[in-house]
Coordinates of C-alpha atoms in Angstrom, one line a residue:
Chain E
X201 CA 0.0 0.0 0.0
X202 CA 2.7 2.4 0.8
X203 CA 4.4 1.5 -2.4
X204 CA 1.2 2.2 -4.3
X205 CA 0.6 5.7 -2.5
X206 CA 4.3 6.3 -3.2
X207 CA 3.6 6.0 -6.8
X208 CA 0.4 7.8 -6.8
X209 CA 2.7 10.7 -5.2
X210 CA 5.6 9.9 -7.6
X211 CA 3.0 10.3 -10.7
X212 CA 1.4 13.2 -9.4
X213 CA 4.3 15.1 -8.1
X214 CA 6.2 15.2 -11.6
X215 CA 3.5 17.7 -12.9
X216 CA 5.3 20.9 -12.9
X217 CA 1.7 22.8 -12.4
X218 CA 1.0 21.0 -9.7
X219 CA 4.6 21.8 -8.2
X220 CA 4.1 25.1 -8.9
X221 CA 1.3 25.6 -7.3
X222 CA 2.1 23.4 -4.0
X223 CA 4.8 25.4 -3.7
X224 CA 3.0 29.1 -4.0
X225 CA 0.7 27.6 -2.0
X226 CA 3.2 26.4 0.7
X227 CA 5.0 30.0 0.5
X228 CA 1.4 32.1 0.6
X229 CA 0.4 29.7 3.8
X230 CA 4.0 30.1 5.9
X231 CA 3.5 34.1 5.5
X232 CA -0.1 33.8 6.2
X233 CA 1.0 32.3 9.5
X234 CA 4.0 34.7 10.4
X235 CA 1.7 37.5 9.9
X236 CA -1.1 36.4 11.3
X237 CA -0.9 39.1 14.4
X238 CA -0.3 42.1 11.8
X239 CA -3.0 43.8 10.2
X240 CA -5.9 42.9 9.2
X241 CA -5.1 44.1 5.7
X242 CA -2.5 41.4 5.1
X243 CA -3.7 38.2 6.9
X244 CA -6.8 38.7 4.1
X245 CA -5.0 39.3 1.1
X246 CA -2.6 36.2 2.8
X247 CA -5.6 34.6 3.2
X248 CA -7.4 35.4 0.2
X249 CA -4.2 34.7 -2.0
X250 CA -3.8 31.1 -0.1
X251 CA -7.3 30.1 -0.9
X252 CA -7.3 30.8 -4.5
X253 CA -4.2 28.7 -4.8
X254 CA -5.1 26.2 -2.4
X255 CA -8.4 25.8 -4.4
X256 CA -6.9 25.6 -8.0
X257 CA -4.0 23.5 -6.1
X258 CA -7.1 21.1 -5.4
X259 CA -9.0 20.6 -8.4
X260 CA -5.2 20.2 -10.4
X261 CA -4.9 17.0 -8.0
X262 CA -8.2 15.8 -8.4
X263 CA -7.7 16.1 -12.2
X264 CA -4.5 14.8 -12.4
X265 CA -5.7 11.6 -10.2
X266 CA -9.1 11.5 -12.1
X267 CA -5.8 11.0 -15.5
X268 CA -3.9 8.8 -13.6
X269 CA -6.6 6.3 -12.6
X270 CA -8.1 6.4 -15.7
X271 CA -5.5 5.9 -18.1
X272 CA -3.6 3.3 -16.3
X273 CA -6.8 1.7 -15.4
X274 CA -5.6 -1.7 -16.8
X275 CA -2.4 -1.3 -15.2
X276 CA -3.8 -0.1 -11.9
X277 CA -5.9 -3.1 -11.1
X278 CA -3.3 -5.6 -12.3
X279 CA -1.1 -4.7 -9.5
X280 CA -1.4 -7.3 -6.4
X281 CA -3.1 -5.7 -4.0
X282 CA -6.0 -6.3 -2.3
X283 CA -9.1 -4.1 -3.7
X284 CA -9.6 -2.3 -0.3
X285 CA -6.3 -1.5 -0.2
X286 CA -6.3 0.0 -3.6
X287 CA -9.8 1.8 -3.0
X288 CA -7.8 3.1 0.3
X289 CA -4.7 4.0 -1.7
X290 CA -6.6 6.4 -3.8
X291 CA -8.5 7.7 -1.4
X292 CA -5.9 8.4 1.2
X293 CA -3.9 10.2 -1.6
X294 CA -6.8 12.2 -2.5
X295 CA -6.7 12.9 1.3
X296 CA -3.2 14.0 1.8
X297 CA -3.6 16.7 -0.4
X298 CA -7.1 17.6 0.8
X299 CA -5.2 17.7 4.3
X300 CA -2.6 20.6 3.2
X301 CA -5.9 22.6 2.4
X302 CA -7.7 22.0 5.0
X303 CA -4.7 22.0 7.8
X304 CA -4.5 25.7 6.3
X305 CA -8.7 26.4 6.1
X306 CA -9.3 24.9 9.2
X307 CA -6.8 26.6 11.1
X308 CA -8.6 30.2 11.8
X309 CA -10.8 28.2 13.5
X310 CA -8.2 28.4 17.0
X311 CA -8.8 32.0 16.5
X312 CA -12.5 33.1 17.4
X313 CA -13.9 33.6 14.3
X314 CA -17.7 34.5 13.7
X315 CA -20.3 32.0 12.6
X316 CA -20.0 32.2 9.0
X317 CA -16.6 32.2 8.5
X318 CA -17.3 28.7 10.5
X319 CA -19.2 27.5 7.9
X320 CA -16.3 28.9 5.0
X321 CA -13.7 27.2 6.8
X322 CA -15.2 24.1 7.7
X323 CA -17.3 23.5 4.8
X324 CA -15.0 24.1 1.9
X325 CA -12.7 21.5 3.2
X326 CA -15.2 19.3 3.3
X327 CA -16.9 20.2 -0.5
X328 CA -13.5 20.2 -1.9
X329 CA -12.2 16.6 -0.3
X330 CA -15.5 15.4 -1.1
X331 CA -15.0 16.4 -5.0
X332 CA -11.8 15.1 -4.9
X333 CA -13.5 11.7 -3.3
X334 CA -15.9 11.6 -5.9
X335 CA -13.8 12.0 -8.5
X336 CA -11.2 9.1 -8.6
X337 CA -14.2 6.8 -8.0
X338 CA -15.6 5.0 -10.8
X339 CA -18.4 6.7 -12.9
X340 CA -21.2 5.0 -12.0
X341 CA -23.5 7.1 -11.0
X342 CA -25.2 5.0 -8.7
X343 CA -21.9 5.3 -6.9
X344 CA -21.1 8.9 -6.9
X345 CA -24.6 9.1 -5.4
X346 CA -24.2 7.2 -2.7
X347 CA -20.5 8.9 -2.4
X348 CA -22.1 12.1 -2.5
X349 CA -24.8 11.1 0.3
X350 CA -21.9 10.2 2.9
X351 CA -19.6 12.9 1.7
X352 CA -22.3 15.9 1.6
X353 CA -25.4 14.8 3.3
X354 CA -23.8 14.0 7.1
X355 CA -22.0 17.1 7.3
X356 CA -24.6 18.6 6.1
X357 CA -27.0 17.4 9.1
X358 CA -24.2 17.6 11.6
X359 CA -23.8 21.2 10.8
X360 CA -27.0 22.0 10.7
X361 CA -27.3 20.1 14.1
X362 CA -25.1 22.5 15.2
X363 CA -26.7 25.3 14.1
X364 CA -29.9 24.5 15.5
X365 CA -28.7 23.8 18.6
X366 CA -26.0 26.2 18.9
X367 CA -27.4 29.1 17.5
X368 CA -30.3 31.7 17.5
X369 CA -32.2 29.1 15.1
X370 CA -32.9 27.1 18.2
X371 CA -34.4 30.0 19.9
X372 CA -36.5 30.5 17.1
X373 CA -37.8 27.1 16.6
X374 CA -38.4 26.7 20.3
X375 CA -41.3 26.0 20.5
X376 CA -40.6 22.9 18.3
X377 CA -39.1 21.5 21.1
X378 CA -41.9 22.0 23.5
X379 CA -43.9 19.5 21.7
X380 CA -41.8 17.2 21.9
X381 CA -42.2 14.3 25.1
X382 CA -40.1 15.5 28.0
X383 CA -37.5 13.1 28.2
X384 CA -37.0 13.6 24.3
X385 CA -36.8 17.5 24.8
X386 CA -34.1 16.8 28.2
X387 CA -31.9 14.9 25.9
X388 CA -31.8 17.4 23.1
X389 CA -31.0 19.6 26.2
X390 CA -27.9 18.1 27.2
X391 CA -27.3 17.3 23.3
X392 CA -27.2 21.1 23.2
X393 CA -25.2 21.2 26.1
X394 CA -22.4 19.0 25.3
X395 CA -22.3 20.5 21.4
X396 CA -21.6 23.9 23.4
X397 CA -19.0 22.4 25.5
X398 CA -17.6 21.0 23.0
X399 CA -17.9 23.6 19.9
X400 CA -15.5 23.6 17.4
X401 CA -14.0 19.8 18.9
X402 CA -16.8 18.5 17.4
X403 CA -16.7 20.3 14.2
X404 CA -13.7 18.5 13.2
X405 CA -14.6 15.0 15.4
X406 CA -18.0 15.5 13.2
X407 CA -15.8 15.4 10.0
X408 CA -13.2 12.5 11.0
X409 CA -16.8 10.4 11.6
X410 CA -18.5 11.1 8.5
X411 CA -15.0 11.0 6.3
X412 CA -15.1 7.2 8.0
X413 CA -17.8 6.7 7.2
X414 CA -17.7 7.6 3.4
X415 CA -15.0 5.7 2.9
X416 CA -16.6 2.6 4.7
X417 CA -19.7 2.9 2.8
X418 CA -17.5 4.0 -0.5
X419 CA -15.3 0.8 0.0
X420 CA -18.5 -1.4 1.2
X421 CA -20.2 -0.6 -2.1
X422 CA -17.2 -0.9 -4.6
X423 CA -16.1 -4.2 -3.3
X424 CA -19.2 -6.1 -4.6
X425 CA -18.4 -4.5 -8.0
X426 CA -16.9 -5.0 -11.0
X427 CA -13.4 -3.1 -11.3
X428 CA -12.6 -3.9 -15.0
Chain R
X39 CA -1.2 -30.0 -9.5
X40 CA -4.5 -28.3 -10.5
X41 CA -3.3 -24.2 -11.0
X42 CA -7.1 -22.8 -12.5
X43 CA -10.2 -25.1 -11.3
X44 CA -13.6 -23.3 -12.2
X45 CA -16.6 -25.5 -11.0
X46 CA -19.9 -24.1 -12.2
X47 CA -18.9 -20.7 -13.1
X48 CA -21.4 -17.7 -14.3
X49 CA -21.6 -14.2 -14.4
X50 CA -24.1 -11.9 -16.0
X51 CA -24.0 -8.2 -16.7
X52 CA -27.2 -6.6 -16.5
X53 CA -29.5 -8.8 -17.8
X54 CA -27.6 -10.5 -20.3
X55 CA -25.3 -13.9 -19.2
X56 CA -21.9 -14.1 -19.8
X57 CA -21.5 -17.3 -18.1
X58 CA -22.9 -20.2 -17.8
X59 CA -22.2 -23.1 -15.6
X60 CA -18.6 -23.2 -16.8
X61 CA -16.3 -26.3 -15.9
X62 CA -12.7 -26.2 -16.5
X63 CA -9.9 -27.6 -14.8
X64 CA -6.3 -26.4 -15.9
X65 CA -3.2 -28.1 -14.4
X66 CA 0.2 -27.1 -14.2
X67 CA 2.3 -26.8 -17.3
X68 CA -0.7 -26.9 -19.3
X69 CA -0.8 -24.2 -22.6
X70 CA -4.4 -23.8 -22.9
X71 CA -6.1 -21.1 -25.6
X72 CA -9.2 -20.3 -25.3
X73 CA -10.9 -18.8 -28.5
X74 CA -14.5 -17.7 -29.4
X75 CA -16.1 -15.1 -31.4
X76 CA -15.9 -11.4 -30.0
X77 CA -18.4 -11.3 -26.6
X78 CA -18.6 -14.6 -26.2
X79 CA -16.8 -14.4 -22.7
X80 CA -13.3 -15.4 -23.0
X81 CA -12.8 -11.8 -21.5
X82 CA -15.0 -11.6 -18.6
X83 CA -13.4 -15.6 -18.1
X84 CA -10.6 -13.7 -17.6
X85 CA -11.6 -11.2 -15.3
X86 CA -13.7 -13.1 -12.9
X87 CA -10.4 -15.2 -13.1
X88 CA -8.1 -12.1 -11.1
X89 CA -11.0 -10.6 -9.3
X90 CA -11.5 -7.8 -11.9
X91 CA -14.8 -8.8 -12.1
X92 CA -17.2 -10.5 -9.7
X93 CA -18.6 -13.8 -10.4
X94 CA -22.6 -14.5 -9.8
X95 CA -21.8 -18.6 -9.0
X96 CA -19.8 -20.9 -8.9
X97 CA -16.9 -21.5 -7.3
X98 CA -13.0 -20.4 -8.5
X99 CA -9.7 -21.7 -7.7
X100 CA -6.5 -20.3 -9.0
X101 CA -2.9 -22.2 -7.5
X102 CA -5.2 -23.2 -4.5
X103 CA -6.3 -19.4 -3.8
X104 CA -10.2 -18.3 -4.5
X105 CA -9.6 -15.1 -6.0
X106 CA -12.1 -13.1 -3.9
X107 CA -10.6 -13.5 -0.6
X108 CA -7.0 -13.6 -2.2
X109 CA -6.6 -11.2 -4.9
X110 CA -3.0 -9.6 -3.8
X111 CA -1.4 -13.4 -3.8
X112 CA -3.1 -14.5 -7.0
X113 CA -1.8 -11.4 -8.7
X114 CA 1.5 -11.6 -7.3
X115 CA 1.9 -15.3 -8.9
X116 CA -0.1 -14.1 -11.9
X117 CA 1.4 -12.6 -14.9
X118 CA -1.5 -11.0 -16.7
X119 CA -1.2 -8.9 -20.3
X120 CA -4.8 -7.5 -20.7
X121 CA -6.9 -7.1 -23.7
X122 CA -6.6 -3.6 -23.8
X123 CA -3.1 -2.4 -23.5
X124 CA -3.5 1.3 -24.3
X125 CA -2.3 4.1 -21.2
X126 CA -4.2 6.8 -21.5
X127 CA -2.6 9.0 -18.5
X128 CA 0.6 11.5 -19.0
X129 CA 2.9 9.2 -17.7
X130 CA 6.6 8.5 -18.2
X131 CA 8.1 5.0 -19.0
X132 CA 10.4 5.6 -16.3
X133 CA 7.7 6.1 -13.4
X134 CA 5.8 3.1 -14.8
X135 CA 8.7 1.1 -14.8
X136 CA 9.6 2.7 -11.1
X137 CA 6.5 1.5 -10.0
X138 CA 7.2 -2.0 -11.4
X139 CA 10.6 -2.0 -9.5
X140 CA 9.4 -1.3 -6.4
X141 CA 6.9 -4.1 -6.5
X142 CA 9.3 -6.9 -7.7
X143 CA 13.0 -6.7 -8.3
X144 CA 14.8 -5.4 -11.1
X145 CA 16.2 -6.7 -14.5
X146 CA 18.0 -4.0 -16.6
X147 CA 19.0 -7.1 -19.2
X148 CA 15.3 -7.8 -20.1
X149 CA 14.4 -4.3 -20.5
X150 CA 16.9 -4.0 -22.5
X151 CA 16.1 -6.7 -24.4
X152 CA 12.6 -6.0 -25.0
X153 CA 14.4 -2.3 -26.0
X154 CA 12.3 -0.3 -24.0
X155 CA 15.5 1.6 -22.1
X156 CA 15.9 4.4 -25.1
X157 CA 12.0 4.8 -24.4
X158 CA 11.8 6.1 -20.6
X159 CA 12.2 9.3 -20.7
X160 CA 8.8 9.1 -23.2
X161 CA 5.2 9.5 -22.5
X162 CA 3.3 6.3 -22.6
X163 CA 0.6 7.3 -24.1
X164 CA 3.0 7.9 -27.5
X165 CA 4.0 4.4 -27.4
X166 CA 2.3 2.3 -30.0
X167 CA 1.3 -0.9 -29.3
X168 CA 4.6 -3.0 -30.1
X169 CA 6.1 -1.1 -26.9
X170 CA 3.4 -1.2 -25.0
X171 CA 3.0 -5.4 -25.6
X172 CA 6.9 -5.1 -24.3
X173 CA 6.1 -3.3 -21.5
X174 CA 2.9 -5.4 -20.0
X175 CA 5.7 -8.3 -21.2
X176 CA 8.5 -6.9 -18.9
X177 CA 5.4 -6.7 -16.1
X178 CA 5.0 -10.3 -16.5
X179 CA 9.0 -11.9 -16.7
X180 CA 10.0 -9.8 -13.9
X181 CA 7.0 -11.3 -11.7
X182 CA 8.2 -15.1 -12.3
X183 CA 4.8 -15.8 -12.3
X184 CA 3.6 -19.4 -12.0
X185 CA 0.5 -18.3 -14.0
X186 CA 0.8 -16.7 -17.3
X187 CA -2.9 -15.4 -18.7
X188 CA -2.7 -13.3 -22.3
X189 CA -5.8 -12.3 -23.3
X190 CA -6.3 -11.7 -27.0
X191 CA -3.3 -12.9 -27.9
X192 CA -3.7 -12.2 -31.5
X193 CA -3.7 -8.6 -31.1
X194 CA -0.2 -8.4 -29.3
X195 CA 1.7 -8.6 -32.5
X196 CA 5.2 -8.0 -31.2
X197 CA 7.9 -11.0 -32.2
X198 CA 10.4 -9.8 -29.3
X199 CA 7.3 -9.8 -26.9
X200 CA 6.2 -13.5 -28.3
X201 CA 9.9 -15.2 -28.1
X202 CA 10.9 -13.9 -24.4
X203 CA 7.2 -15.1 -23.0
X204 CA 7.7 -18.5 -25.0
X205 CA 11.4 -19.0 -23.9
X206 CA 10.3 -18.1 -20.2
X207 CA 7.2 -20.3 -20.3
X208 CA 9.1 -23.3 -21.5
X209 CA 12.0 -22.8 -19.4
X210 CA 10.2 -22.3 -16.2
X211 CA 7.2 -24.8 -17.2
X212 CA 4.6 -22.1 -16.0
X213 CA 1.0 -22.6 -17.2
X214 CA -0.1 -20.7 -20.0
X215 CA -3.9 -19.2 -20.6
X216 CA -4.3 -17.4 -23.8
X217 CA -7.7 -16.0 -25.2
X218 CA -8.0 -15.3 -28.5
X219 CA -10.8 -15.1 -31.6
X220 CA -9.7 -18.3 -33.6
X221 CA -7.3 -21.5 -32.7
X222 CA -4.0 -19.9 -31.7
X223 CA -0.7 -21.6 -31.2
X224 CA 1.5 -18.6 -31.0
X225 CA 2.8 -19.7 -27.8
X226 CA 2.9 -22.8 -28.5
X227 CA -0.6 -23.8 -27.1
X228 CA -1.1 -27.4 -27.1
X229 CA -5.1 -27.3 -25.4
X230 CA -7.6 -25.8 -26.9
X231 CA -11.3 -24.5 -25.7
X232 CA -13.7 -23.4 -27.6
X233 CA -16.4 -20.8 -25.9
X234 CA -19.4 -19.9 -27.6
X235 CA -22.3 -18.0 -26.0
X236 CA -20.6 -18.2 -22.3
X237 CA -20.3 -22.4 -22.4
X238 CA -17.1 -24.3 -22.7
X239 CA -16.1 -27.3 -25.3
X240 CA -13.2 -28.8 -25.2
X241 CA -11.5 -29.3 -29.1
X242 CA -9.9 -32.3 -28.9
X243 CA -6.0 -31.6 -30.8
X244 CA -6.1 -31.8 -34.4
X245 CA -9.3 -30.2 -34.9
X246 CA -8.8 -26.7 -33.6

């Protein structure tokens, strides 16, 4: 397995683009950091700058891994592996480079930011992996769907879960609650409580759990099919 | 030693069946092609053969492993040269041929013989189908495979290719399955199967 992320890495690496980008990337996101307690003025254009790359550094890996899996298709699946471990392989390559983006998205995150910025930061991480996901899956779109539903629907509700619980949305729908039996409305009590304590934790615990879960369900689904 | 032992074998895709019911037991040292018309199954034989594709019945044996639960040490033992050969992806020889290296060992004298070492530095999809028959050749010697499956053989029209796969298969006494669309003794296959409309006959020698 490592050999076959090594040469995934290998493959993908020798695109100059690609290189070129990673490394404006890399070079954006170390002076985003040093300046992060200057003015505001130049942590956003940092910021600003970072995401642009980081985004076009993205979808230039999901292409290129979309080329590589498709044109050595053939070659791919001859190699003696196991088909989880080659399902794994391309998905935890996919995720290595979603991780530089999102190590850098996510990161603002330690700093107090405000509500929707929460939803920028942890939700474009999530779209973009999940693209990226999607993508070096097979094209059936039975598949994608059901890719699609793990990558996008369970953040989905677990940020919405959030919101509802965390925010003035749950004031508003109050009421909601109140109709609800009383050990029922108790629970979603100390749901709410332990989502506050918890806050951003369980941002990122929610998206380990559902990225687990796609690939589970991803790998679950692929091995009953054929590969050639 | 029994290497390929298919009891009952089908497969279907979509509503249409590959397979049906196939029996075939394949021992070691054996050069077996099998031939039919195009779509009568030797392909998907093939596939559900490495765990490429997933068989509907039946049970499958290849050099004592069922190929569902062991994939990685069928295709370790397995030296396969698909159908399609084509590499559609802007890759270099040389990263292919890394890749190869890192899985098995290296032999710079057969890459060499096949010629492919003035070709690394070029993009595979550029190669044409001579080098590209080498290549998925090189794949094969270097595994020492105990298993050697060709499918349409008749399209991999590379001399070089032909005589290192025949001297290897001879010299090592590894079981040979080719496919191909009419009787082919290219590699000196001395069985022969005919498949027509996903069933097995076996062609007694003389009348393929």
């Amino acid at each position: 397995m490592i050999e076959l992320i090594s040469y995934l890495t290998v493959v993908i690496a020798k695109d100059y683009k690609i290189s070129l980008i990673l490394l404006t990337s890399t070079v954006l996101s170390i002076a985003y950091f040093i300046y992060e307690d200057a003015s505001g003025t130049i942590i956003n254009l940092y910021t600003l700058c970072s995401f642009i790359l980081l985004i076009l550094f993205t979808l230039s890996i999901t292409y290129r891994l979309r080329s590589v899996k498709k044109g050595l298709k053939e070659l791919y699946f001859s190699l003696p592996f196991h088909r989880e471990e080659l399902y794994l392989a391309e998905v935890t390559a996919s995720i290595i480079y979603s991780l530089i983006y999102n190590l850098i998205a996510v990161s603002p995150l330690l700093f107090n930011i405000p509500p929707l910025d929460l939803i920028l930061y942890t939700f474009l991480p999530s779209l973009f992996l999940g693209v990226t996901i999607v993508n070096i899956s097979d094209d059936r779109w039975r598949n994608s769907i059901q890719w699609l539903t793990a990558v996008f629907l369970l953040p989905f509700l677990a940020e919405l879960s959030i919101y509802l619980f965390d925010n003035n949305v749950y004031n508003s729908i109050y009421w909601i609650f109140n109709l609800l039996p009383h050990e029922i409305f108790l629970s979603l009590n100390q749901i709410k409580a332990s989502l506050t304590f918890l806050n951003i934790g369980f941002n990122i615990l929610t998206y380990f759990i559902y990225l687990g879960l796609a690939i589970y369900i991803g790998i679950y689904i692929r091995e009953r099919r054929d590969i050639l | 030693m029994e290497v390929v032992k298919l009891i009952k074998l089908s497969k279907s895709i979509g509503v249409k069946q590959i397979l049906r019911n196939i029996t075939l037991i394949i021992n070691r040292g054996d050069k077996v092609n099998i031939y039919g018309e195009d779509g009568s199954g030797k392909t998907t034989l093939i596939k559900c053969l490495l765990d490429l594709a997933v068989r509907d019945g039946g049970t499958v044996s290849i050099l004592g492993y069922d190929p569902l639960n062991y994939r990685k040490e069928i295709l370790r033992r397995t030296g396969y040269i698909p159908q399609n050969i084509r590499l559609k992806s802007r890759t270099k020889l040389k990263d292919i041929i890394h890749l190869i290296h890192t899985l098995y060992t290296e032999d710079y004298r057969a890459l060499e013989e096949l010629g492919l070492l003035g070709f690394l530095d070029k993009d595979v999809r550029a190669l044409d189908d001579v080098f590209l028959t080498r290549l998925y050749t090189y794949m094969v010697l270097i595994k020492k495979p105990d298993l050697v499956i060709i499918d349409a053989i008749d399209n991999k029209n590379d001399g070089k290719s032909i005589y290192m796969l025949r001297k290897y298969i001879d010299s090592n006494r590894a079981t040979l399955i080719t496919t191909s669309r009419e009787p082919s003794r290219i590699l000196n296959e001395t069985r022969h199967v005919l498949i027509d409309k996903g069933r097995l006959y076996e062609v007694p020698e003389g009348l393929a």
